[in-house]
Coordinates of C-alpha atoms and ligand atoms in Angstrom, one line a residue:
M1 CA 36.8 -24.1 53.3
S2 CA 37.2 -20.1 53.5
Q3 CA 37.1 -18.1 56.2
F4 CA 33.3 -16.6 55.1
W5 CA 31.7 -20.0 56.6
S6 CA 29.2 -20.3 59.1
P7 CA 31.2 -22.1 62.0
I8 CA 28.6 -25.0 61.2
V9 CA 29.2 -25.1 58.2
H10 CA 32.7 -27.1 58.6
D11 CA 31.6 -29.3 60.2
L12 CA 28.8 -30.7 57.8
E13 CA 29.3 -33.7 56.4
P14 CA 26.0 -33.6 53.3
Y15 CA 24.5 -36.5 51.7
I16 CA 25.1 -37.5 48.7
P17 CA 22.5 -38.4 46.4
G18 CA 22.6 -41.4 43.7
E19 CA 24.7 -40.0 40.3
Q20 CA 22.3 -38.7 37.2
P21 CA 24.3 -39.4 34.8
K22 CA 24.3 -38.0 31.2
V23 CA 25.1 -41.5 28.8
A24 CA 22.7 -42.6 26.6
N25 CA 21.7 -46.0 27.2
L26 CA 22.2 -46.5 30.2
I27 CA 19.7 -49.0 32.6
K28 CA 19.4 -47.2 35.5
L29 CA 19.0 -49.1 39.0
N30 CA 20.5 -47.2 41.5
T31 CA 17.8 -44.5 42.8
N32 CA 14.7 -46.0 43.4
E33 CA 12.6 -44.1 40.2
N34 CA 9.0 -45.8 38.6
P35 CA 10.1 -47.0 35.8
Y36 CA 6.5 -46.3 34.2
G37 CA 6.5 -42.2 34.3
P38 CA 3.9 -40.4 36.3
S39 CA -0.1 -41.0 35.0
P40 CA -1.0 -39.0 31.5
K41 CA -3.4 -37.1 34.1
V42 CA -0.8 -35.4 35.4
L43 CA 1.0 -34.7 32.3
E44 CA -2.1 -32.7 30.8
A45 CA -2.6 -31.0 34.1
I46 CA 1.3 -29.4 34.0
R47 CA 0.3 -28.8 30.4
L48 CA -3.1 -26.7 31.6
G49 CA -0.9 -25.1 33.7
V50 CA 2.2 -23.7 31.8
S51 CA -0.1 -20.6 31.5
D52 CA 0.8 -16.7 32.1
Q53 CA -0.9 -17.8 35.4
L54 CA 3.1 -18.1 35.9
R55 CA 3.2 -15.1 36.8
L56 CA 2.0 -15.3 40.4
Y57 CA 3.1 -17.0 43.7
P58 CA 1.8 -20.2 43.9
D59 CA -0.2 -20.6 46.5
P60 CA 0.7 -20.8 49.8
N61 CA -0.6 -23.5 51.9
A62 CA -1.5 -25.7 48.3
T63 CA -4.8 -25.9 49.7
E64 CA -6.1 -27.4 46.7
L65 CA -2.8 -30.3 47.7
K66 CA -3.3 -30.6 51.1
Q67 CA -7.7 -31.5 50.8
T68 CA -7.1 -34.1 48.1
I69 CA -4.8 -35.9 49.9
A70 CA -6.8 -35.4 54.0
D71 CA -9.9 -37.1 51.5
Y72 CA -8.0 -39.5 50.0
Y73 CA -6.5 -41.0 53.1
N74 CA -9.5 -39.7 55.1
V75 CA -7.8 -37.8 58.0
D76 CA -8.9 -33.6 57.6
K77 CA -6.8 -30.8 55.7
N78 CA -5.5 -29.7 59.0
Q79 CA -3.9 -33.0 59.1
V80 CA -1.5 -32.7 56.6
F81 CA 1.5 -31.1 55.5
V82 CA 2.9 -31.2 52.0
G83 CA 7.0 -29.6 51.5
N84 CA 9.2 -30.6 49.0
G85 CA 10.1 -33.4 48.4
S86 CA 9.6 -35.5 51.8
D87 CA 14.1 -34.4 52.3
E88 CA 12.4 -31.1 52.8
V89 CA 9.3 -32.5 55.2
L90 CA 11.9 -34.2 56.9
A91 CA 14.0 -31.3 57.5
H92 CA 11.4 -29.2 58.7
I93 CA 10.3 -32.4 61.5
F94 CA 14.0 -33.1 62.7
H95 CA 14.3 -29.0 62.6
A96 CA 10.7 -28.8 64.6
L97 CA 10.0 -31.4 66.1
F98 CA 13.6 -34.1 67.5
Q99 CA 16.5 -31.0 69.3
H100 CA 15.0 -31.7 72.5
N101 CA 17.6 -33.3 76.1
A102 CA 17.8 -37.0 74.7
P103 CA 19.1 -38.7 71.1
L104 CA 17.1 -39.4 68.3
L105 CA 17.0 -42.9 67.6
F106 CA 17.5 -44.4 64.2
P107 CA 18.7 -47.6 62.5
D108 CA 22.1 -48.3 61.6
I109 CA 21.1 -48.7 58.0
T110 CA 18.4 -47.0 57.1
Y111 CA 18.3 -43.2 55.0
S112 CA 21.3 -41.6 55.5
F113 CA 19.9 -38.5 54.7
Y114 CA 18.6 -38.7 59.1
P115 CA 22.7 -38.5 60.3
V116 CA 23.1 -35.5 58.1
Y117 CA 20.1 -33.5 58.8
C118 CA 20.7 -34.0 63.1
K119 CA 24.6 -32.8 62.0
L120 CA 22.7 -29.5 59.9
Y121 CA 20.5 -28.9 63.1
E122 CA 22.8 -30.9 66.1
I123 CA 20.6 -33.0 66.9
D124 CA 22.5 -35.9 69.2
Y125 CA 21.5 -38.7 68.0
Q126 CA 21.8 -42.7 68.4
T127 CA 21.8 -45.4 66.1
V128 CA 20.2 -48.7 67.4
P129 CA 21.0 -51.7 64.9
L130 CA 19.2 -53.6 62.6
N131 CA 18.9 -57.0 64.2
D132 CA 21.0 -60.1 62.9
S133 CA 18.1 -60.5 59.3
L134 CA 19.5 -56.9 58.9
E135 CA 15.2 -56.1 60.0
I136 CA 14.1 -53.1 62.2
S137 CA 13.4 -55.1 66.0
L138 CA 11.6 -51.8 67.2
Q139 CA 11.9 -53.4 71.2
D140 CA 14.9 -52.5 71.1
Y141 CA 13.4 -48.6 70.7
S142 CA 12.8 -48.5 74.3
T143 CA 15.8 -45.8 76.0
N144 CA 15.7 -41.9 76.8
N145 CA 15.2 -40.5 73.8
A146 CA 13.8 -37.0 72.2
G147 CA 12.4 -38.6 68.6
I148 CA 12.2 -42.1 66.9
I149 CA 12.6 -42.0 62.5
F150 CA 13.0 -45.5 60.8
P151 CA 11.4 -46.0 56.7
N152 CA 9.1 -48.7 56.9
P153 CA 9.7 -51.1 54.6
N154 CA 13.0 -49.6 55.9
A155 CA 16.0 -48.2 53.0
P156 CA 17.3 -49.9 51.3
T157 CA 16.3 -53.8 52.8
G158 CA 12.7 -53.2 51.8
C159 CA 12.0 -54.9 54.8
L160 CA 8.7 -54.4 56.0
L161 CA 7.2 -53.6 60.0
S162 CA 3.8 -54.9 60.3
L163 CA 1.5 -52.0 61.8
N164 CA 1.0 -54.4 64.7
E165 CA 4.6 -53.6 65.8
I166 CA 4.8 -50.0 64.8
E167 CA 1.7 -49.7 67.3
T168 CA 3.0 -51.8 70.2
L169 CA 5.8 -49.0 70.3
L170 CA 3.9 -46.0 70.1
K171 CA 1.3 -47.2 73.1
R172 CA 5.2 -47.6 75.2
N173 CA 6.6 -44.6 73.8
T174 CA 4.6 -41.6 74.1
N175 CA 6.3 -39.2 74.9
S176 CA 8.3 -38.5 72.2
V177 CA 7.6 -37.4 68.4
V178 CA 7.7 -41.1 66.3
V179 CA 7.8 -40.4 62.5
V180 CA 7.1 -43.5 59.6
D181 CA 8.7 -42.5 57.0
E182 CA 7.5 -44.2 54.7
A183 CA 8.3 -43.1 51.2
Y184 CA 7.2 -47.1 50.4
I185 CA 4.9 -48.3 51.8
D186 CA 2.9 -48.1 48.4
F187 CA 4.9 -51.3 47.2
G188 CA 3.4 -53.2 49.6
G189 CA 2.9 -52.8 53.0
E190 CA 0.5 -51.2 55.0
T191 CA 0.4 -47.6 56.0
A192 CA -0.1 -46.5 59.6
I193 CA -1.9 -43.3 58.7
S194 CA -4.9 -44.8 59.8
L195 CA -2.8 -44.5 63.1
V196 CA -2.4 -40.8 63.5
D197 CA -6.0 -40.3 65.2
Q198 CA -5.4 -42.7 68.2
Y199 CA -2.1 -41.3 68.8
P200 CA -1.0 -38.1 69.4
N201 CA 2.9 -38.2 68.6
L202 CA 3.0 -39.9 65.5
L203 CA 3.8 -38.2 62.4
V204 CA 3.7 -39.9 59.0
T205 CA 5.8 -39.1 55.9
Q206 CA 5.1 -40.0 52.1
T207 CA 6.3 -38.8 49.7
L208 CA 5.4 -38.7 45.4
S209 CA 8.5 -39.1 43.3
K210 CA 8.1 -43.2 44.4
S211 CA 5.0 -44.9 43.4
R212 CA 4.1 -41.9 41.5
S213 CA 6.5 -41.5 39.7
L214 CA 7.3 -37.4 40.7
A215 CA 10.7 -37.4 41.5
S216 CA 11.3 -34.7 38.8
L217 CA 8.6 -32.3 40.7
R218 CA 9.5 -32.2 44.5
I219 CA 6.2 -33.0 45.9
G220 CA 6.1 -34.5 49.4
L221 CA 3.9 -34.5 52.6
A222 CA 3.5 -35.8 56.6
I223 CA 0.2 -36.6 58.0
G224 CA -0.5 -36.7 61.5
H225 CA -1.8 -35.1 64.9
K226 CA -2.4 -30.5 63.6
D227 CA -0.6 -29.4 66.1
L228 CA 2.7 -31.4 65.0
I229 CA 1.3 -30.2 61.7
E230 CA 1.4 -26.2 62.4
A231 CA 5.5 -26.8 64.2
L232 CA 5.9 -27.9 60.3
V233 CA 4.0 -24.9 58.4
R234 CA 5.7 -22.3 61.8
V235 CA 9.3 -23.8 60.5
K236 CA 7.6 -23.3 57.0
D237 CA 7.1 -20.3 57.0
S238 CA 10.0 -18.8 58.8
F239 CA 11.3 -20.6 55.0
N240 CA 10.4 -20.5 52.5
S241 CA 6.0 -19.3 52.6
Y242 CA 6.1 -22.0 48.8
P243 CA 7.6 -24.7 48.8
L244 CA 5.8 -26.3 46.0
D245 CA 4.6 -24.6 42.6
S246 CA 1.8 -23.8 40.8
L247 CA 2.5 -26.9 38.9
S248 CA 3.1 -28.9 41.2
I249 CA 0.3 -28.4 43.2
K250 CA -1.9 -29.7 40.0
A251 CA 0.2 -32.5 39.1
G252 CA 0.2 -33.4 42.5
V253 CA -3.4 -33.4 42.8
E254 CA -4.3 -35.5 39.3
A255 CA -1.5 -38.1 40.8
F256 CA -4.0 -39.1 44.2
K257 CA -7.0 -38.8 41.6
D258 CA -5.7 -41.5 39.4
Q259 CA -5.8 -44.8 41.4
P260 CA -6.8 -46.8 39.0
Y261 CA -3.4 -46.0 36.8
F262 CA -1.3 -46.1 40.3
E263 CA -2.1 -49.3 41.1
Q264 CA -1.0 -50.7 37.8
S265 CA 1.7 -49.3 38.4
C266 CA 2.7 -51.0 41.3
Q267 CA 1.0 -53.4 40.4
K268 CA 3.2 -54.2 38.1
I269 CA 6.7 -53.3 40.1
I270 CA 5.6 -55.7 42.2
A271 CA 5.2 -59.2 40.6
S272 CA 8.1 -57.8 38.9
R273 CA 9.8 -57.8 42.3
Q274 CA 8.6 -60.7 42.8
W275 CA 10.2 -62.2 39.0
L276 CA 13.3 -60.8 39.9
T277 CA 14.1 -62.0 42.8
Q278 CA 12.5 -65.8 42.1
E279 CA 15.5 -65.4 38.9
L280 CA 18.8 -64.0 41.3
I281 CA 17.6 -66.5 43.7
D282 CA 17.7 -69.4 41.6
I283 CA 21.7 -68.1 40.8
G284 CA 22.9 -67.8 43.9
F285 CA 22.0 -64.4 45.3
E286 CA 20.0 -64.3 48.6
V287 CA 17.9 -61.5 48.6
L288 CA 16.5 -59.9 51.5
P289 CA 12.5 -59.9 50.9
S290 CA 11.2 -56.4 50.0
S291 CA 8.5 -54.4 50.2
A292 CA 9.3 -51.4 48.2
N293 CA 11.2 -51.2 44.9
F294 CA 13.4 -53.0 45.4
I295 CA 15.6 -55.3 46.4
F296 CA 18.7 -55.7 48.6
V297 CA 20.8 -58.7 48.0
R298 CA 24.2 -59.9 48.3
H299 CA 26.2 -63.0 46.3
P300 CA 27.6 -65.1 48.7
D301 CA 31.0 -65.7 46.5
Y302 CA 31.4 -63.1 44.1
D303 CA 32.1 -58.3 45.7
A304 CA 29.9 -56.9 45.9
S305 CA 32.3 -53.7 44.9
T306 CA 33.2 -56.1 41.9
L307 CA 29.3 -57.3 40.6
A308 CA 28.4 -52.6 40.6
S309 CA 31.8 -52.2 38.8
G310 CA 31.1 -55.6 36.8
L311 CA 27.4 -54.2 35.6
R312 CA 28.3 -50.0 35.1
Q313 CA 30.8 -51.7 32.0
Q314 CA 28.5 -52.7 31.0
A315 CA 26.2 -49.9 31.6
L316 CA 23.8 -50.9 34.1
I317 CA 24.1 -48.9 37.7
V318 CA 22.9 -49.4 40.9
R319 CA 23.6 -48.9 43.9
H320 CA 26.3 -50.3 46.8
F321 CA 27.3 -48.1 49.9
K322 CA 30.5 -48.5 51.7
N323 CA 29.3 -48.3 55.2
Q324 CA 30.8 -52.1 56.5
R325 CA 28.0 -53.8 57.8
I326 CA 26.2 -54.1 53.9
K327 CA 29.1 -53.2 52.1
Q328 CA 28.1 -57.5 50.6
Y329 CA 25.2 -56.0 49.1
L330 CA 23.4 -53.8 46.1
R331 CA 20.6 -51.8 46.4
I332 CA 19.0 -52.3 43.3
T333 CA 15.6 -50.8 41.9
V334 CA 13.1 -53.3 39.4
G335 CA 12.9 -50.7 36.6
T336 CA 11.0 -51.9 33.8
N337 CA 10.6 -55.8 32.4
E338 CA 13.1 -56.0 29.5
E339 CA 15.1 -53.4 32.1
N340 CA 15.7 -56.6 35.1
Q341 CA 16.1 -58.9 32.0
Q342 CA 19.1 -57.2 31.3
L343 CA 20.2 -57.0 34.9
L344 CA 19.5 -60.4 35.2
A345 CA 21.9 -62.2 31.9
V346 CA 23.7 -60.0 32.9
L347 CA 25.0 -60.6 36.3
D348 CA 24.8 -64.6 35.2
S349 CA 27.3 -63.4 33.5
L350 CA 29.1 -62.2 36.2
V351 CA 29.0 -64.8 38.6
Ligands
LIG1 C1 13.6 -41.4 48.3 C2 13.1 -41.1 50.2 C3 12.7 -40.4 50.7 C4 13.0 -38.8 49.3 O1 11.5 -38.1 48.9 P1 12.1 -37.1 47.5 O2 10.6 -36.6 47.9 O3 11.7 -37.5 47.2 O4 12.4 -36.3 48.6 C5 12.8 -39.8 52.1 N1 12.9 -41.2 52.5 C6 13.6 -42.1 52.4 C7 13.5 -44.0 52.8 C8 14.0 -42.3 51.1 O5 13.9 -43.5 50.0

């Protein structure tokens, strides 16, 4: 604390990212990174981008990347926004679109960055409880609001909403922006991007950190009506004109172009998730149905934090949240086959 801090800094409760320990031979299943690495074409594009040209500023509009994404999703380039990770894209969304005279609505159990942005941008919010199966019930989002945001599939539960359920919400909620955070949509869900032309208050965000295995480069995007995108551009150009460096722009383009590699690595993760789910059920765990690259599990007879420390002693780290409602659960990222087998062996020895 310091006398030099602005008043708002005193009250911030910053987000705590999952740890990135510098320990050799650790099996890291705590931050939902992709175990398979980016496409070789992405790595080649980065290598080619390392040149004397790095002295120049990158394209402030990341035009090539936006066009590639627009082509991929069959939308117009002015319906696409890109930023330094979807976290930054989300920050601009909160700043640009959620400050009105009503609370923002989001689930009680969800991505814990949302309340942090509310604090930073002084946005009033109200959490809406998940139902008893820890699923989002969109019919509960019917109160007066300044916006609605939820991940689909939700984090950290992995539970998926259908496009139908989302469209029902959009038909009812027409006076505020609805943001669907699709960080994990490529692992088995159906994107809501197909609805943006019909619903001018719908904004969909995605990230290249998970399904495209580029967490380190920080590339995120939003797709929606051009007027919503323009609001984000106005905030971005009042904050940082160059959120994406030239290497990230080139890498992002290749990540979308190499569709076979992308599909193959998603399929491998989906198959491993199904295998891991069944194996864990067989040794007594309850596993929520996941459409993400992680699973959310508990064991009826063993304390989750005890299990997490038992795993850690064997050099395996998973994510455990202290929140009362989910403190008996562990969130486990789906790893490579060997990592998953090791996880299973250690958990089997602990229960
Ligand atoms: C990982 C994640 C993000 C952030 O992704 P980045 O692009 O790496 O910033 C956003 N929302 C949810 C729900 C996530 O799990």
